[in-house]
Amino acid sequence: MNNFFDIRARQAAAAKGTAASSSKQTGTTENQRLQPWVEKYRPRSLDDVTAQDHTVTVLRRTLQSANLPHMLFYGPPGTGKTSTVLALAKQLYGPELIKTRVLELNASDERGISIVREKVKDFARMQLSNPPSGPAGEEYRKKYPCPPYKIIVLDEADSMTQDAQSALRRTMETYSKITRFCLICNYVTRIIDPLASRCSKFRFKSLDERNAGRRIEDIAKLEGVALEDGVVDTLLRCSQGDLRKAITFLQSAARLAGAGQVTNREQKKPKRTKIEDAEDDDEDIDAMDVDAKASASASSTAVTVRSIEDIAGVIPNATISDLTTAIQPTGPGTLYSRVSRTVTSLVADGWSASQVITQMYDAIVLSDEAIGDWQKTKIVLCFSEVDKRLVDGSDEHLTILDLCLQIAGILGAR
Amino acid sequence: MALLVDKHRPRTLESLTYHPDLSARLSSLAASGDFPHLLIYGPSGAGKKTRITATLRALYGPGAEKIRIDSRVFLTTSNRKLEFNIVSSNYHLEITPSDVGNYDRVVIQDLLKEVAQTQQVDLAAKQRFKVVVINEADSLTRDAQAALRRTMEKYSPNLRLMLLANSTGNIIAPIRSRCLLMRVAAPTEAEIMDVLAKVGKKENYKSCEDLERRIAHDSERNLRRALLMFEAVHAQNDNPSDKTSIPPPDWEALIGVIATDIISERSPARILQVRAKLYDLLTHCIPATTILKTLTFKLMPKIDDGLKSEVIKWAAFYDHRIRMGSKAIFHLEAFVAKFMRLYEGNLLGMDIDFDD
């Protein structure tokens, strides 16, 4: 009996402790400015997740019922897989329980078979932690459903070894009463069949431009970054549907454009931190956004299209069209010297070869209608060979020169 | 006596001569206190390193220039000992992980963790974080890069990374997306001439514009090379004039000889002679891919235009082979033989390719 009260008392103390420590946390908000925007603007609830309607509807239903299947999320990078599962966990468990109920492992953690055997299994086996009891707990339960299972999130599951995946099979079944798995991967084919068949699959489709664009505009507004016309389109084009990439680019560009404005933002900080002391961290961040908005008027330099392209390492169209005109067969004799001069200056300017071939591919294969299908098929072969060589680490200068001359040869042969 | 390259290396961001907007960006980033991880890429001799040293100086003041070299020993998982040199100051350290080949992951993990877990000791330091400069980041193994990825996120309050690379191609996407990318393009010939003129003036060399122009042209937009050539010319001739010849480096001269050899006679006996020269180059630690590339470009002016694209094709092919294979001399010889055959075939007016 004595023991029991002890626990009560300890919990009460802990609750007090967290209240006290929350005032300390405001110190860390100082660092929030340094936080990547990708983390800062992760969706906080399922409603915030953009463009994945089907998945979100299904998951929202699980919020009402107390049941959840094992899940397998797959889709291209930057489409919100991790964000969705984190948002779901947050809504299910709330800030207190999430630490003890959710285990997140991603590829940067050691994840060989031994980890699956020990860490994952231990966590899966563990008893459920309880929501805080007493009236505070009642309140908490009302806010968050706290269903009786834990979630293990295995991010980038396709980079797990086959052995590690097979070791999961039995674990998933044995502890299914108290544990749910959520596997996240880019390529569903790399997940072994026995695992895939145990999960209900959700495909995340590539974000459509409208939704992604709106999200970027929102963030820019909240951060007080002025955008030039066309910046959003450029961002979307450079990032190829990967919202995370787009946001990172935006942040880097804003840093460069507004590097001088940081000081006045910092001056406002102390005032705010005192007011927000008692409130929880969601609101804290919202308030931060308001603050950022206030300083929006102060930052004068806008993010330009050029700076985005610079950061993304995109080669200006003029340079690429130089190259494509150089390889057109106009008059024999000068071809080599023309191509080699262009390629040499391209390499000296430091453009990365993989970027060069991506953009050349767009320019020649996708958008040049004048080239016949037969020639295009041959050209595509060259691209494939060159890409492989570059990945193997061949010399960029020789490889690009080779590619250009071969394409020129094919174009000349018609 | 220091080489001109080191003697006249700009020390501050303001004194950098070209790419003014890049310098402005770096200095505003250094002043803002919100300094991101940097990934600086560009061809060699473009001034990447100079820019980094100057940025460090802007971040920490002149203290960052007092460097020392320690040698550290790391233990690999199989208990092998690795000797590893670290260049460091109070505020930053500089490593070239590709020195230790496949074990770079161990070094990266141990060293960065150690650095990141200790806070800045010097209270007078301007920044709270320390900087780790990683040279030749593009030759890091995948494992090491993956290890870096976690470290970058976990320890970002205490640690900033500056990665130096020749190309971003071999750097995995997650690292690229965590860094601010900066491209340092090679200086144009005009910019090189400008630098040469300035250095010449400081050294009291007689100015000689035509010579400078030729050096700038021969250097292939590599500033370091241009300065070395400049110094060599002035060391060998007391009074260089417009017509002084610029001596190429020994190895380049030898490759030039090989090129003429190949063109003048195409026979198995000649391949044998060429092999001796190629071995000579290889034993002097000239990388096989450099030999191949230089040889190709030396051959280019000597052959018919129609043949050129074919030769480049095979050069690229054997370059790939050298990287993937284990013994370079095979592929170099194969290229020589291939070239001889192509050349012979072209002379005879044959257009048969026996490979298909």
XYZ file of C-alpha atoms in Angstrom, chain B residues 91-311:
221
model
C 38.417 26.201 -33.283
C 38.419 23.797 -36.138
C 39.913 20.615 -37.414
C 40.557 19.351 -40.819
C 40.586 15.768 -41.943
C 41.069 13.866 -45.159
C 39.221 10.643 -44.429
C 40.034 9.119 -47.793
C 43.594 8.632 -46.467
C 42.406 5.609 -44.585
C 40.477 4.054 -47.435
C 37.706 1.755 -46.413
C 37.999 2.490 -42.751
C 36.858 6.071 -43.114
C 33.613 5.307 -41.349
C 35.436 4.482 -38.136
C 37.379 7.708 -38.252
C 34.357 9.801 -39.060
C 32.271 8.303 -36.296
C 34.922 8.386 -33.585
C 36.372 11.727 -34.351
C 33.203 13.658 -35.016
C 31.513 12.232 -31.988
C 34.436 13.231 -29.846
C 34.468 16.742 -31.218
C 30.726 17.134 -31.065
C 30.340 15.988 -27.521
C 32.701 18.577 -26.121
C 31.604 22.159 -26.135
C 33.772 25.015 -27.194
C 36.371 25.318 -24.446
C 37.659 28.738 -25.250
C 35.229 31.189 -23.713
C 36.556 34.030 -25.787
C 35.627 32.208 -28.970
C 33.200 34.034 -31.201
C 31.070 31.027 -32.046
C 29.618 28.321 -29.886
C 30.190 25.617 -32.460
C 33.352 24.058 -33.820
C 33.968 23.439 -37.459
C 35.167 20.233 -39.022
C 36.488 20.526 -42.537
C 36.367 17.327 -44.543
C 38.547 17.241 -47.619
C 37.745 15.104 -50.643
C 34.264 14.417 -49.381
C 33.326 12.866 -52.692
C 35.646 9.944 -52.104
C 34.028 9.045 -48.800
C 32.460 5.626 -48.832
C 28.702 5.229 -48.678
C 28.946 3.906 -45.145
C 30.873 6.908 -43.971
C 28.400 9.240 -45.611
C 25.508 7.492 -43.943
C 27.289 7.827 -40.616
C 27.806 11.493 -41.311
C 24.137 11.991 -41.906
C 23.170 10.955 -38.409
C 25.968 12.925 -36.825
C 24.986 16.070 -38.671
C 21.511 16.024 -37.218
C 22.324 14.841 -33.769
C 25.137 17.180 -32.919
C 24.218 20.244 -34.902
C 24.419 22.652 -31.924
C 28.112 21.992 -31.350
C 29.312 21.159 -34.768
C 29.322 22.523 -38.277
C 30.698 20.650 -41.204
C 32.359 22.011 -44.271
C 32.646 19.453 -46.996
C 34.974 19.941 -49.907
C 34.344 18.020 -53.084
C 35.143 18.110 -56.760
C 31.677 17.098 -57.759
C 28.405 16.519 -55.999
C 27.742 13.411 -58.025
C 29.188 10.981 -55.515
C 27.634 12.556 -52.461
C 24.447 10.909 -51.316
C 21.266 12.932 -51.559
C 20.497 13.098 -47.814
C 23.814 14.853 -47.207
C 23.307 17.209 -50.095
C 19.907 18.178 -48.780
C 21.327 18.977 -45.355
C 24.030 21.279 -46.616
C 24.082 24.636 -48.252
C 25.588 23.959 -51.639
C 28.157 26.362 -52.963
C 29.679 26.037 -56.361
C 33.103 27.547 -56.886
C 33.656 27.831 -60.606
C 37.187 27.865 -61.960
C 38.475 31.376 -62.660
C 38.328 32.527 -66.243
C 41.526 33.142 -68.153
C 41.139 36.869 -67.706
C 40.829 36.430 -63.970
C 43.928 34.261 -63.890
C 45.871 36.865 -65.839
C 44.738 39.424 -63.350
C 46.057 37.370 -60.452
C 49.319 36.649 -62.220
C 49.861 40.330 -62.888
C 49.233 41.184 -59.251
C 51.542 38.489 -57.951
C 54.209 39.430 -60.478
C 54.066 43.001 -59.305
C 54.514 42.024 -55.668
C 57.449 39.812 -56.556
C 59.026 42.508 -58.718
C 58.896 40.355 -61.805
C 59.060 42.118 -65.102
C 55.512 42.192 -66.361
C 54.978 40.479 -69.630
C 51.395 40.289 -70.716
C 51.755 37.836 -73.531
C 53.500 35.328 -71.326
C 50.798 35.655 -68.726
C 48.164 35.102 -71.346
C 49.854 31.939 -72.513
C 50.212 30.658 -68.969
C 46.566 31.379 -68.278
C 45.626 29.474 -71.391
C 47.860 26.485 -70.677
C 46.706 26.184 -67.101
C 43.228 25.046 -68.182
C 41.635 27.482 -65.773
C 43.434 26.027 -62.795
C 44.815 28.878 -60.727
C 47.203 26.814 -58.662
C 48.697 25.339 -61.760
C 48.987 28.746 -63.353
C 50.868 30.118 -60.368
C 53.232 27.158 -60.271
C 53.945 27.533 -63.962
C 54.445 31.227 -63.495
C 56.960 30.620 -60.763
C 58.743 27.934 -62.752
C 59.146 30.192 -65.741
C 60.586 32.960 -63.637
C 62.873 30.619 -61.750
C 64.363 29.218 -64.932
C 64.764 32.431 -66.852
C 66.227 35.557 -65.337
C 64.653 37.763 -67.870
C 61.619 36.108 -69.431
C 60.215 37.681 -72.536
C 57.077 37.154 -74.580
C 58.622 34.254 -76.387
C 59.925 32.264 -73.451
C 58.635 28.742 -73.679
C 56.668 27.458 -70.757
C 58.088 24.134 -69.622
C 55.359 21.576 -69.019
C 55.709 19.283 -66.016
C 57.904 16.220 -66.585
C 55.101 13.761 -66.676
C 53.126 15.776 -69.169
C 56.176 15.974 -71.412
C 56.557 12.222 -71.202
C 52.924 11.672 -72.107
C 53.470 13.976 -75.047
C 56.345 11.740 -76.143
C 54.113 8.693 -75.832
C 51.489 10.356 -78.003
C 53.983 11.057 -80.808
C 55.375 7.539 -80.478
C 51.958 6.018 -80.936
C 51.154 8.137 -83.939
C 54.469 7.556 -85.709
C 54.514 3.790 -85.593
C 51.754 1.287 -84.981
C 53.204 -2.099 -84.173
C 53.413 -4.559 -81.288
C 57.048 -3.600 -80.806
C 56.015 0.000 -80.257
C 53.413 -1.045 -77.710
C 56.219 -2.691 -75.792
C 58.193 0.533 -75.773
C 55.175 2.509 -74.738
C 54.541 0.088 -71.933
C 57.925 0.906 -70.399
C 57.037 4.587 -70.429
C 53.602 3.982 -68.994
C 55.155 1.974 -66.189
C 57.559 4.802 -65.597
C 54.607 7.157 -65.143
C 52.732 4.759 -62.922
C 55.690 4.190 -60.641
C 55.939 7.924 -60.185
C 52.433 7.878 -58.769
C 50.680 9.600 -61.617
C 47.099 8.291 -61.406
C 46.208 6.023 -64.289
C 43.084 7.988 -65.115
C 45.091 11.188 -65.365
C 47.500 9.468 -67.742
C 44.656 8.264 -69.906
C 42.938 11.621 -69.987
C 46.079 13.580 -70.742
C 47.127 11.093 -73.401
C 43.743 11.347 -75.059
C 43.845 15.102 -75.197
C 47.435 15.031 -76.469
C 46.379 12.704 -79.263
C 43.364 14.776 -80.254
C 45.117 17.503 -82.258
C 47.155 14.937 -84.159
C 44.328 12.944 -85.705
C 41.569 13.314 -88.251
C 38.354 14.914 -87.164
C 36.330 11.903 -88.155
C 38.306 9.722 -85.813
C 38.031 11.951 -82.800
C 34.636 10.953 -81.498
C 35.566 7.293 -81.823
C 38.766 7.824 -79.812
